[in-house]
Amino acid sequence: MDIQTNLKEVLNDLPQDVRLVAVSKFHPAEAIQAAYDAGQRIFGESKVQEMDEKHGKLPEDIEWHFIGHLQTNKVKYIAPYVALIHAVDSYKLLVEVNKQASKVNRIIPCLLEIHIAQEESKYGFTFESCRTFLQEEAWKELTNVRIEGVMGMATNTDDENEIRKEFESLHRFFNELKENYFKEQPYFKEISMGMSHDYKIAVAAGSTMVRVGSKIFGERIY
Ligand SMILES: *Cc1c(COP(=O)(O)O)cnc(C)c1O
């Protein structure tokens, strides 16, 4: 298994304006270094401690994206350097990110995680709860966070039509939020969707950022 070959294959599938988050969770620093040496700079992790350790020993110019569920009590560890938090799904979490960001004098970019899959999940806003959250306007006071778009995961299924339908629904929802709340904010432009098995469908449905792990680094051993 050759990380650099896999990486090039994935990049070849992506239009110029779609960014690749190489999801390196559960893979060692050496694997990240190999992708880095091939030019990759954006890496995605889903555990705070793991990301912290890797951040400590890998090159400074890596953009670390936190893609997993983030617990409020752990935000402080990543606030000094995290480049994008993909899965904000509550006002409470956004408040904590804002607080920790202000302590280190940063504005932290965040995406709102939207639950689009058919599977049950504890995480992610529903379309309706997200609308309610944005209508309340309390988030506008949080000046050390910047909401740059949405993130979603499709149902884990072989049914491509279902996956396409879900990604298209996220794209439409993004358009709705853009129109209603972020019309004058050019930075509200990200739709983070697509993983190893479905990123091509996601790109066709308007993804601006795909999160690909196993297709680049191989299967994870948990
Ligand atoms: C692990 C993970 C990915 C990458 O999954 P692959 O199937 O390995 O590409 C993408 N997004 C999130 C939120 C993840 O947790």
PDB file of C-alpha atoms and ligand atoms in Angstrom:
ATOM      1  CA  MET A   1       0.000   0.000   0.000  1.00  0.00           C
ATOM      2  CA  ASP A   2       1.536   3.250  -1.133  1.00  0.00           C
ATOM      3  CA  ILE A   3       0.205   6.400   0.507  1.00  0.00           C
ATOM      4  CA  GLN A   4       1.622   8.756  -2.099  1.00  0.00           C
ATOM      5  CA  THR A   5       0.077   6.820  -5.005  1.00  0.00           C
ATOM      6  CA  ASN A   6      -3.290   6.666  -3.244  1.00  0.00           C
ATOM      7  CA  LEU A   7      -3.135  10.369  -2.495  1.00  0.00           C
ATOM      8  CA  LYS A   8      -2.477  11.241  -6.140  1.00  0.00           C
ATOM      9  CA  GLU A   9      -5.352   9.020  -7.220  1.00  0.00           C
ATOM     10  CA  VAL A  10      -7.782  10.819  -4.949  1.00  0.00           C
ATOM     11  CA  LEU A  11      -6.472  14.259  -5.961  1.00  0.00           C
ATOM     12  CA  ASN A  12      -6.939  13.309  -9.620  1.00  0.00           C
ATOM     13  CA  ASP A  13     -10.631  12.753  -8.920  1.00  0.00           C
ATOM     14  CA  LEU A  14     -11.081  16.222  -7.416  1.00  0.00           C
ATOM     15  CA  PRO A  15     -11.759  19.448  -9.298  1.00  0.00           C
ATOM     16  CA  GLN A  16      -9.240  22.228  -8.526  1.00  0.00           C
ATOM     17  CA  ASP A  17     -11.589  24.058  -6.178  1.00  0.00           C
ATOM     18  CA  VAL A  18     -12.427  21.058  -3.979  1.00  0.00           C
ATOM     19  CA  ARG A  19     -10.091  20.688  -1.025  1.00  0.00           C
ATOM     20  CA  LEU A  20      -8.915  17.366   0.339  1.00  0.00           C
ATOM     21  CA  VAL A  21      -8.823  16.698   4.068  1.00  0.00           C
ATOM     22  CA  ALA A  22      -6.626  13.617   4.465  1.00  0.00           C
ATOM     23  CA  VAL A  23      -8.161  11.800   7.430  1.00  0.00           C
ATOM     24  CA  SER A  24      -5.212  10.373   9.336  1.00  0.00           C
ATOM     25  CA  LYS A  25      -6.937   9.210  12.527  1.00  0.00           C
ATOM     26  CA  PHE A  26      -5.510   5.973  13.947  1.00  0.00           C
ATOM     27  CA  HIS A  27      -2.542   6.167  11.568  1.00  0.00           C
ATOM     28  CA  PRO A  28       0.953   7.002  12.840  1.00  0.00           C
ATOM     29  CA  ALA A  29       2.878  10.239  12.322  1.00  0.00           C
ATOM     30  CA  GLU A  30       5.050   8.495   9.712  1.00  0.00           C
ATOM     31  CA  ALA A  31       2.008   7.965   7.491  1.00  0.00           C
ATOM     32  CA  ILE A  32       1.140  11.655   7.751  1.00  0.00           C
ATOM     33  CA  GLN A  33       4.741  12.587   6.979  1.00  0.00           C
ATOM     34  CA  ALA A  34       4.609  10.464   3.798  1.00  0.00           C
ATOM     35  CA  ALA A  35       1.493  12.312   2.606  1.00  0.00           C
ATOM     36  CA  TYR A  36       3.061  15.614   3.654  1.00  0.00           C
ATOM     37  CA  ASP A  37       6.152  14.837   1.598  1.00  0.00           C
ATOM     38  CA  ALA A  38       3.863  14.352  -1.404  1.00  0.00           C
ATOM     39  CA  GLY A  39       2.478  17.839  -0.862  1.00  0.00           C
ATOM     40  CA  GLN A  40      -0.611  17.257   1.289  1.00  0.00           C
ATOM     41  CA  ARG A  41      -1.084  19.923   3.990  1.00  0.00           C
ATOM     42  CA  ILE A  42      -4.593  19.434   5.384  1.00  0.00           C
ATOM     43  CA  PHE A  43      -5.111  16.543   7.805  1.00  0.00           C
ATOM     44  CA  GLY A  44      -8.225  15.494   9.700  1.00  0.00           C
ATOM     45  CA  GLU A  45      -8.325  13.908  13.148  1.00  0.00           C
ATOM     46  CA  SER A  46     -11.190  12.868  15.399  1.00  0.00           C
ATOM     47  CA  LYS A  47      -9.577  12.502  18.827  1.00  0.00           C
ATOM     48  CA  VAL A  48      -8.170  15.478  20.719  1.00  0.00           C
ATOM     49  CA  GLN A  49      -5.265  13.697  22.383  1.00  0.00           C
ATOM     50  CA  GLU A  50      -4.221  11.990  19.171  1.00  0.00           C
ATOM     51  CA  MET A  51      -4.323  15.234  17.201  1.00  0.00           C
ATOM     52  CA  ASP A  52      -2.359  17.006  19.938  1.00  0.00           C
ATOM     53  CA  GLU A  53       0.416  14.422  19.883  1.00  0.00           C
ATOM     54  CA  LYS A  54       0.708  14.513  16.111  1.00  0.00           C
ATOM     55  CA  HIS A  55       0.573  18.299  16.051  1.00  0.00           C
ATOM     56  CA  GLY A  56       3.515  18.308  18.474  1.00  0.00           C
ATOM     57  CA  LYS A  57       5.805  16.258  16.298  1.00  0.00           C
ATOM     58  CA  LEU A  58       4.889  17.102  12.701  1.00  0.00           C
ATOM     59  CA  PRO A  59       5.663  20.155  10.525  1.00  0.00           C
ATOM     60  CA  GLU A  60       4.331  23.555  11.599  1.00  0.00           C
ATOM     61  CA  ASP A  61       2.574  24.332   8.335  1.00  0.00           C
ATOM     62  CA  ILE A  62       0.100  21.457   8.565  1.00  0.00           C
ATOM     63  CA  GLU A  63      -3.532  22.583   8.764  1.00  0.00           C
ATOM     64  CA  TRP A  64      -5.176  20.445  11.444  1.00  0.00           C
ATOM     65  CA  HIS A  65      -8.894  19.911  10.985  1.00  0.00           C
ATOM     66  CA  PHE A  66     -10.920  18.418  13.806  1.00  0.00           C
ATOM     67  CA  ILE A  67     -13.604  16.271  12.177  1.00  0.00           C
ATOM     68  CA  GLY A  68     -14.992  14.216  15.074  1.00  0.00           C
ATOM     69  CA  HIS A  69     -17.399  14.883  17.884  1.00  0.00           C
ATOM     70  CA  LEU A  70     -15.783  17.492  20.114  1.00  0.00           C
ATOM     71  CA  GLN A  71     -16.416  17.501  23.860  1.00  0.00           C
ATOM     72  CA  THR A  72     -16.602  20.965  25.409  1.00  0.00           C
ATOM     73  CA  ASN A  73     -14.025  20.128  28.106  1.00  0.00           C
ATOM     74  CA  LYS A  74     -11.411  19.358  25.455  1.00  0.00           C
ATOM     75  CA  VAL A  75     -11.733  22.434  23.256  1.00  0.00           C
ATOM     76  CA  LYS A  76      -8.979  24.216  25.183  1.00  0.00           C
ATOM     77  CA  TYR A  77      -6.319  21.759  24.061  1.00  0.00           C
ATOM     78  CA  ILE A  78      -6.788  22.380  20.349  1.00  0.00           C
ATOM     79  CA  ALA A  79      -7.860  26.043  20.386  1.00  0.00           C
ATOM     80  CA  PRO A  80      -4.324  27.409  19.887  1.00  0.00           C
ATOM     81  CA  TYR A  81      -3.818  25.745  16.520  1.00  0.00           C
ATOM     82  CA  VAL A  82      -6.905  24.000  15.073  1.00  0.00           C
ATOM     83  CA  ALA A  83      -7.568  25.302  11.545  1.00  0.00           C
ATOM     84  CA  LEU A  84     -11.193  24.191  11.178  1.00  0.00           C
ATOM     85  CA  ILE A  85     -13.698  22.426  13.439  1.00  0.00           C
ATOM     86  CA  HIS A  86     -16.028  20.446  11.155  1.00  0.00           C
ATOM     87  CA  ALA A  87     -18.663  19.182  13.545  1.00  0.00           C
ATOM     88  CA  VAL A  88     -20.156  21.919  15.719  1.00  0.00           C
ATOM     89  CA  ASP A  89     -23.646  20.756  16.609  1.00  0.00           C
ATOM     90  CA  SER A  90     -24.746  22.840  19.565  1.00  0.00           C
ATOM     91  CA  TYR A  91     -24.798  26.409  20.789  1.00  0.00           C
ATOM     92  CA  LYS A  92     -23.064  25.216  23.958  1.00  0.00           C
ATOM     93  CA  LEU A  93     -20.074  23.896  21.996  1.00  0.00           C
ATOM     94  CA  LEU A  94     -19.859  27.063  19.921  1.00  0.00           C
ATOM     95  CA  VAL A  95     -19.825  29.147  23.130  1.00  0.00           C
ATOM     96  CA  GLU A  96     -16.917  27.103  24.477  1.00  0.00           C
ATOM     97  CA  VAL A  97     -14.954  27.315  21.221  1.00  0.00           C
ATOM     98  CA  ASN A  98     -15.513  31.079  21.280  1.00  0.00           C
ATOM     99  CA  LYS A  99     -14.298  31.306  24.880  1.00  0.00           C
ATOM    100  CA  GLN A 100     -11.141  29.287  24.280  1.00  0.00           C
ATOM    101  CA  ALA A 101     -10.462  31.105  21.001  1.00  0.00           C
ATOM    102  CA  SER A 102     -10.641  34.477  22.710  1.00  0.00           C
ATOM    103  CA  LYS A 103      -8.140  33.295  25.361  1.00  0.00           C
ATOM    104  CA  VAL A 104      -5.580  32.648  22.639  1.00  0.00           C
ATOM    105  CA  ASN A 105      -6.582  35.659  20.551  1.00  0.00           C
ATOM    106  CA  ARG A 106      -7.913  33.704  17.622  1.00  0.00           C
ATOM    107  CA  ILE A 107     -10.999  33.523  15.462  1.00  0.00           C
ATOM    108  CA  ILE A 108     -11.637  29.820  14.945  1.00  0.00           C
ATOM    109  CA  PRO A 109     -13.388  28.710  11.733  1.00  0.00           C
ATOM    110  CA  CYS A 110     -16.232  26.230  12.337  1.00  0.00           C
ATOM    111  CA  LEU A 111     -18.752  24.248  10.309  1.00  0.00           C
ATOM    112  CA  LEU A 112     -22.214  23.250  11.483  1.00  0.00           C
ATOM    113  CA  GLU A 113     -22.735  19.492  11.455  1.00  0.00           C
ATOM    114  CA  ILE A 114     -26.074  18.581   9.920  1.00  0.00           C
ATOM    115  CA  HIS A 115     -27.613  15.144  10.342  1.00  0.00           C
ATOM    116  CA  ILE A 116     -28.576  14.034   6.834  1.00  0.00           C
ATOM    117  CA  ALA A 117     -28.277  10.228   7.098  1.00  0.00           C
ATOM    118  CA  GLN A 118     -31.080   7.817   7.776  1.00  0.00           C
ATOM    119  CA  GLU A 119     -29.166   6.188  10.598  1.00  0.00           C
ATOM    120  CA  GLU A 120     -29.869   7.330  14.122  1.00  0.00           C
ATOM    121  CA  SER A 121     -27.198   9.620  15.524  1.00  0.00           C
ATOM    122  CA  LYS A 122     -26.800  11.581  18.715  1.00  0.00           C
ATOM    123  CA  TYR A 123     -24.811  14.171  16.830  1.00  0.00           C
ATOM    124  CA  GLY A 124     -25.588  16.873  14.335  1.00  0.00           C
ATOM    125  CA  PHE A 125     -28.317  19.477  13.978  1.00  0.00           C
ATOM    126  CA  THR A 126     -31.469  18.516  12.130  1.00  0.00           C
ATOM    127  CA  PHE A 127     -32.423  21.018   9.434  1.00  0.00           C
ATOM    128  CA  GLU A 128     -35.095  22.310  11.765  1.00  0.00           C
ATOM    129  CA  SER A 129     -32.941  22.612  14.896  1.00  0.00           C
ATOM    130  CA  CYS A 130     -30.270  24.362  12.852  1.00  0.00           C
ATOM    131  CA  ARG A 131     -32.777  26.911  11.548  1.00  0.00           C
ATOM    132  CA  THR A 132     -33.955  27.532  15.100  1.00  0.00           C
ATOM    133  CA  PHE A 133     -30.381  27.932  16.320  1.00  0.00           C
ATOM    134  CA  LEU A 134     -29.584  30.515  13.630  1.00  0.00           C
ATOM    135  CA  GLN A 135     -32.862  32.391  14.141  1.00  0.00           C
ATOM    136  CA  GLU A 136     -32.105  32.878  17.849  1.00  0.00           C
ATOM    137  CA  GLU A 137     -29.174  35.104  16.873  1.00  0.00           C
ATOM    138  CA  ALA A 138     -27.244  34.548  20.141  1.00  0.00           C
ATOM    139  CA  TRP A 139     -24.448  33.078  17.987  1.00  0.00           C
ATOM    140  CA  LYS A 140     -23.877  36.481  16.441  1.00  0.00           C
ATOM    141  CA  GLU A 141     -22.363  37.681  19.721  1.00  0.00           C
ATOM    142  CA  LEU A 142     -19.625  35.056  19.464  1.00  0.00           C
ATOM    143  CA  THR A 143     -16.962  37.096  17.741  1.00  0.00           C
ATOM    144  CA  ASN A 144     -14.104  34.614  18.157  1.00  0.00           C
ATOM    145  CA  VAL A 145     -15.730  31.939  16.006  1.00  0.00           C
ATOM    146  CA  ARG A 146     -16.633  32.145  12.342  1.00  0.00           C
ATOM    147  CA  ILE A 147     -19.246  29.850  10.842  1.00  0.00           C
ATOM    148  CA  GLU A 148     -17.917  29.008   7.388  1.00  0.00           C
ATOM    149  CA  GLY A 149     -20.415  26.408   6.208  1.00  0.00           C
ATOM    150  CA  VAL A 150     -21.895  22.988   6.854  1.00  0.00           C
ATOM    151  CA  MET A 151     -20.715  19.392   7.195  1.00  0.00           C
ATOM    152  CA  GLY A 152     -22.579  16.123   6.788  1.00  0.00           C
ATOM    153  CA  MET A 153     -22.246  12.361   6.463  1.00  0.00           C
ATOM    154  CA  ALA A 154     -24.433  10.269   4.194  1.00  0.00           C
ATOM    155  CA  THR A 155     -25.982   6.953   5.183  1.00  0.00           C
ATOM    156  CA  ASN A 156     -23.512   4.076   5.090  1.00  0.00           C
ATOM    157  CA  THR A 157     -25.119   2.195   2.204  1.00  0.00           C
ATOM    158  CA  ASP A 158     -24.380   0.907  -1.310  1.00  0.00           C
ATOM    159  CA  ASP A 159     -27.467   2.700  -2.594  1.00  0.00           C
ATOM    160  CA  GLU A 160     -25.881   5.539  -4.573  1.00  0.00           C
ATOM    161  CA  ASN A 161     -29.224   7.194  -5.207  1.00  0.00           C
ATOM    162  CA  GLU A 162     -29.837   7.487  -1.495  1.00  0.00           C
ATOM    163  CA  ILE A 163     -26.354   8.922  -0.919  1.00  0.00           C
ATOM    164  CA  ARG A 164     -26.802  11.404  -3.782  1.00  0.00           C
ATOM    165  CA  LYS A 165     -30.185  12.457  -2.431  1.00  0.00           C
ATOM    166  CA  GLU A 166     -28.705  13.133   1.007  1.00  0.00           C
ATOM    167  CA  PHE A 167     -25.740  15.125  -0.308  1.00  0.00           C
ATOM    168  CA  GLU A 168     -28.040  17.146  -2.541  1.00  0.00           C
ATOM    169  CA  SER A 169     -30.257  17.890   0.448  1.00  0.00           C
ATOM    170  CA  LEU A 170     -27.219  19.250   2.312  1.00  0.00           C
ATOM    171  CA  HIS A 171     -26.275  21.413  -0.660  1.00  0.00           C
ATOM    172  CA  ARG A 172     -29.810  22.837  -0.807  1.00  0.00           C
ATOM    173  CA  PHE A 173     -29.729  23.478   2.938  1.00  0.00           C
ATOM    174  CA  PHE A 174     -26.400  25.273   2.577  1.00  0.00           C
ATOM    175  CA  ASN A 175     -27.989  27.496  -0.096  1.00  0.00           C
ATOM    176  CA  GLU A 176     -30.898  28.227   2.214  1.00  0.00           C
ATOM    177  CA  LEU A 177     -28.601  29.252   5.091  1.00  0.00           C
ATOM    178  CA  LYS A 178     -26.452  31.321   2.758  1.00  0.00           C
ATOM    179  CA  GLU A 179     -29.490  33.193   1.512  1.00  0.00           C
ATOM    180  CA  ASN A 180     -31.092  33.705   4.932  1.00  0.00           C
ATOM    181  CA  TYR A 181     -28.152  34.301   7.273  1.00  0.00           C
ATOM    182  CA  PHE A 182     -24.831  34.613   5.458  1.00  0.00           C
ATOM    183  CA  LYS A 183     -25.584  36.477   2.267  1.00  0.00           C
ATOM    184  CA  GLU A 184     -22.989  39.169   2.941  1.00  0.00           C
ATOM    185  CA  GLN A 185     -20.389  36.762   4.352  1.00  0.00           C
ATOM    186  CA  PRO A 186     -18.062  35.534   1.599  1.00  0.00           C
ATOM    187  CA  TYR A 187     -16.395  33.154   4.069  1.00  0.00           C
ATOM    188  CA  PHE A 188     -19.624  31.143   4.390  1.00  0.00           C
ATOM    189  CA  LYS A 189     -18.766  28.877   1.467  1.00  0.00           C
ATOM    190  CA  GLU A 190     -17.893  25.372   2.659  1.00  0.00           C
ATOM    191  CA  ILE A 191     -19.841  22.166   2.204  1.00  0.00           C
ATOM    192  CA  SER A 192     -17.776  19.435   3.852  1.00  0.00           C
ATOM    193  CA  MET A 193     -19.105  16.117   2.546  1.00  0.00           C
ATOM    194  CA  GLY A 194     -17.713  12.932   1.009  1.00  0.00           C
ATOM    195  CA  MET A 195     -15.572  10.114   2.455  1.00  0.00           C
ATOM    196  CA  SER A 196     -13.587   7.265   0.883  1.00  0.00           C
ATOM    197  CA  HIS A 197     -16.570   5.356  -0.493  1.00  0.00           C
ATOM    198  CA  ASP A 198     -18.735   8.291  -1.544  1.00  0.00           C
ATOM    199  CA  TYR A 199     -16.587  11.349  -2.276  1.00  0.00           C
ATOM    200  CA  LYS A 200     -17.198  11.215  -6.022  1.00  0.00           C
ATOM    201  CA  ILE A 201     -20.949  11.428  -5.435  1.00  0.00           C
ATOM    202  CA  ALA A 202     -20.343  14.254  -2.953  1.00  0.00           C
ATOM    203  CA  VAL A 203     -18.270  16.217  -5.466  1.00  0.00           C
ATOM    204  CA  ALA A 204     -20.990  15.857  -8.098  1.00  0.00           C
ATOM    205  CA  ALA A 205     -23.467  17.168  -5.502  1.00  0.00           C
ATOM    206  CA  GLY A 206     -21.400  20.289  -4.811  1.00  0.00           C
ATOM    207  CA  SER A 207     -18.936  19.381  -2.062  1.00  0.00           C
ATOM    208  CA  THR A 208     -16.170  21.939  -1.487  1.00  0.00           C
ATOM    209  CA  MET A 209     -14.197  19.757   0.913  1.00  0.00           C
ATOM    210  CA  VAL A 210     -13.950  15.974   1.066  1.00  0.00           C
ATOM    211  CA  ARG A 211     -12.696  14.013   4.090  1.00  0.00           C
ATOM    212  CA  VAL A 212     -10.919  10.909   2.850  1.00  0.00           C
ATOM    213  CA  GLY A 213      -9.103   8.457   5.127  1.00  0.00           C
ATOM    214  CA  SER A 214      -8.909   4.750   4.311  1.00  0.00           C
ATOM    215  CA  LYS A 215      -8.603   5.297   0.563  1.00  0.00           C
ATOM    216  CA  ILE A 216      -5.322   7.129   1.261  1.00  0.00           C
ATOM    217  CA  PHE A 217      -3.930   5.492   4.389  1.00  0.00           C
ATOM    218  CA  GLY A 218      -5.483   2.021   4.215  1.00  0.00           C
ATOM    219  CA  GLU A 219      -7.887   0.405   6.645  1.00  0.00           C
ATOM    220  CA  ARG A 220      -7.737   1.610  10.233  1.00  0.00           C
ATOM    221  CA  ILE A 221      -6.835  -0.807  12.981  1.00  0.00           C
ATOM    222  CA  TYR A 222      -8.785   0.337  16.047  1.00  0.00           C
TER     223      TYR A 222
HETATM  224  C1  LIG B   1     -13.192   8.692   9.757  1.00  0.00           C
HETATM  225  C2  LIG B   1     -13.950   9.801   9.150  1.00  0.00           C
HETATM  226  C3  LIG B   1     -13.820  10.121   7.787  1.00  0.00           C
HETATM  227  C4  LIG B   1     -12.974   9.317   6.816  1.00  0.00           C
HETATM  228  O1  LIG B   1     -13.538   8.074   6.589  1.00  0.00           O
HETATM  229  P1  LIG B   1     -12.957   7.088   5.435  1.00  0.00           P
HETATM  230  O2  LIG B   1     -14.085   6.175   5.154  1.00  0.00           O
HETATM  231  O3  LIG B   1     -11.785   6.399   6.032  1.00  0.00           O
HETATM  232  O4  LIG B   1     -12.589   7.913   4.272  1.00  0.00           O
HETATM  233  C5  LIG B   1     -14.520  11.223   7.318  1.00  0.00           C
HETATM  234  N1  LIG B   1     -15.295  11.971   8.112  1.00  0.00           N
HETATM  235  C6  LIG B   1     -15.448  11.705   9.418  1.00  0.00           C
HETATM  236  C7  LIG B   1     -16.325  12.578  10.244  1.00  0.00           C
HETATM  237  C8  LIG B   1     -14.792  10.616   9.980  1.00  0.00           C
HETATM  238  O5  LIG B   1     -14.966  10.358  11.287  1.00  0.00           O
END
